[in-house]
């Protein structure tokens, strides 16, 4: 990824803008090909989002997804697509 991200106090990139997370989710969705994805790659993508976001709710969601990644070596893309849907919905403003 060649994009520049703001740097947090820990000197790590931080995504504060929901539009940036949505853009990343859209990019990951576009990379889905076939019925299966490499499990380690899915976990790496989730960890990247977790490390780059400053939103505690997003961190909680990513942790939940990480704890439920199926498979030993591959992940069914229907699960990955549903996970991306959840991440995308989390970026939408909520009304109380």
CSV table of C-alpha atoms in Angstrom, one decimal:
chain,number,residue,atom,x,y,z
A,1,UNK,CA,0.0,0.0,0.0
A,2,UNK,CA,1.5,3.3,-1.1
A,3,UNK,CA,-1.0,5.5,0.6
A,4,UNK,CA,0.0,7.8,3.4
A,5,UNK,CA,-1.8,7.5,6.6
A,6,UNK,CA,-1.7,9.8,9.7
A,7,UNK,CA,0.7,8.7,12.4
A,8,UNK,CA,-0.6,8.1,15.9
A,9,UNK,CA,1.3,8.7,19.2
A,10,UNK,CA,2.7,5.2,18.9
A,11,UNK,CA,4.2,6.2,15.5
A,12,UNK,CA,1.9,3.7,13.8
A,13,UNK,CA,-0.5,4.7,11.0
A,14,UNK,CA,-4.1,5.4,12.2
A,15,UNK,CA,-7.2,5.4,10.1
A,16,UNK,CA,-9.7,7.7,11.7
A,17,UNK,CA,-11.9,8.3,8.6
A,18,UNK,CA,-14.6,5.7,8.0
A,19,UNK,CA,-14.3,6.4,4.3
A,20,UNK,CA,-10.7,5.1,4.3
A,21,UNK,CA,-11.8,1.9,6.0
A,22,UNK,CA,-14.7,1.5,3.6
A,23,UNK,CA,-12.2,2.1,0.7
A,24,UNK,CA,-9.9,-0.6,2.1
A,25,UNK,CA,-12.9,-3.0,2.5
A,26,UNK,CA,-13.9,-2.3,-1.2
A,27,UNK,CA,-10.3,-3.0,-2.3
A,28,UNK,CA,-10.3,-6.3,-0.4
A,29,UNK,CA,-13.7,-7.3,-1.8
A,30,UNK,CA,-12.4,-6.6,-5.3
A,31,UNK,CA,-9.5,-9.1,-4.7
A,32,UNK,CA,-11.9,-12.0,-3.9
A,33,UNK,CA,-11.5,-14.5,-6.6
A,34,UNK,CA,-13.0,-18.0,-6.7
A,35,UNK,CA,-14.4,-19.9,-3.7
A,36,UNK,CA,-11.5,-20.0,-1.3
A,37,UNK,CA,-8.9,-17.5,0.1
A,38,UNK,CA,-5.7,-18.2,1.9
A,39,UNK,CA,-6.5,-18.2,5.7
A,40,UNK,CA,-3.2,-16.5,6.6
A,41,UNK,CA,-3.9,-13.7,4.1
A,42,UNK,CA,-7.4,-13.1,5.5
A,43,UNK,CA,-5.9,-12.9,9.0
A,44,UNK,CA,-3.2,-10.5,7.8
A,45,UNK,CA,-5.8,-8.2,6.2
A,46,UNK,CA,-7.9,-8.2,9.4
A,47,UNK,CA,-4.8,-7.5,11.5
A,48,UNK,CA,-3.8,-4.6,9.2
A,49,UNK,CA,-7.2,-3.0,9.7
A,50,UNK,CA,-7.0,-3.6,13.5
A,51,UNK,CA,-3.6,-2.0,13.7
A,52,UNK,CA,-4.4,0.9,11.5
A,53,UNK,CA,-7.7,1.9,13.0
A,54,UNK,CA,-8.1,4.2,16.0
A,55,UNK,CA,-11.8,3.3,16.6
A,56,UNK,CA,-12.3,1.0,19.6
A,57,UNK,CA,-15.6,-0.4,18.1
A,58,UNK,CA,-13.8,-1.4,14.9
A,59,UNK,CA,-11.0,-3.0,16.9
A,60,UNK,CA,-13.6,-5.0,18.9
A,61,UNK,CA,-15.3,-6.1,15.6
A,62,UNK,CA,-12.0,-7.2,14.1
A,63,UNK,CA,-11.1,-9.1,17.2
A,64,UNK,CA,-14.5,-10.9,17.0
A,65,UNK,CA,-13.8,-11.7,13.3
A,66,UNK,CA,-10.3,-12.9,14.1
A,67,UNK,CA,-11.6,-15.3,16.7
A,68,UNK,CA,-14.0,-16.8,14.2
A,69,UNK,CA,-11.9,-17.2,11.1
A,70,UNK,CA,-12.8,-20.7,9.8
A,71,UNK,CA,-10.6,-23.4,8.3
A,72,UNK,CA,-7.0,-24.5,8.7
A,73,UNK,CA,-5.4,-23.2,5.5
A,74,UNK,CA,-8.2,-21.7,3.5
A,75,UNK,CA,-11.4,-19.7,4.1
A,76,UNK,CA,-14.6,-20.0,2.2
A,77,UNK,CA,-15.0,-16.7,0.4
A,78,UNK,CA,-18.7,-16.5,1.5
A,79,UNK,CA,-17.4,-16.1,5.1
A,80,UNK,CA,-14.8,-13.5,4.0
A,81,UNK,CA,-17.4,-11.6,2.0
A,82,UNK,CA,-19.8,-11.6,5.0
A,83,UNK,CA,-16.9,-10.4,7.2
A,84,UNK,CA,-16.2,-7.6,4.8
A,85,UNK,CA,-19.9,-6.7,4.9
A,86,UNK,CA,-19.8,-6.4,8.7
A,87,UNK,CA,-16.7,-4.2,8.5
A,88,UNK,CA,-18.4,-2.0,5.9
A,89,UNK,CA,-21.6,-1.7,8.0
A,90,UNK,CA,-19.4,-0.7,11.0
A,91,UNK,CA,-18.2,2.3,9.0
A,92,UNK,CA,-21.7,3.6,8.4
A,93,UNK,CA,-23.0,6.3,10.8
A,94,UNK,CA,-25.5,4.9,13.2
A,95,UNK,CA,-28.6,6.6,14.5
A,96,UNK,CA,-29.9,6.1,18.0
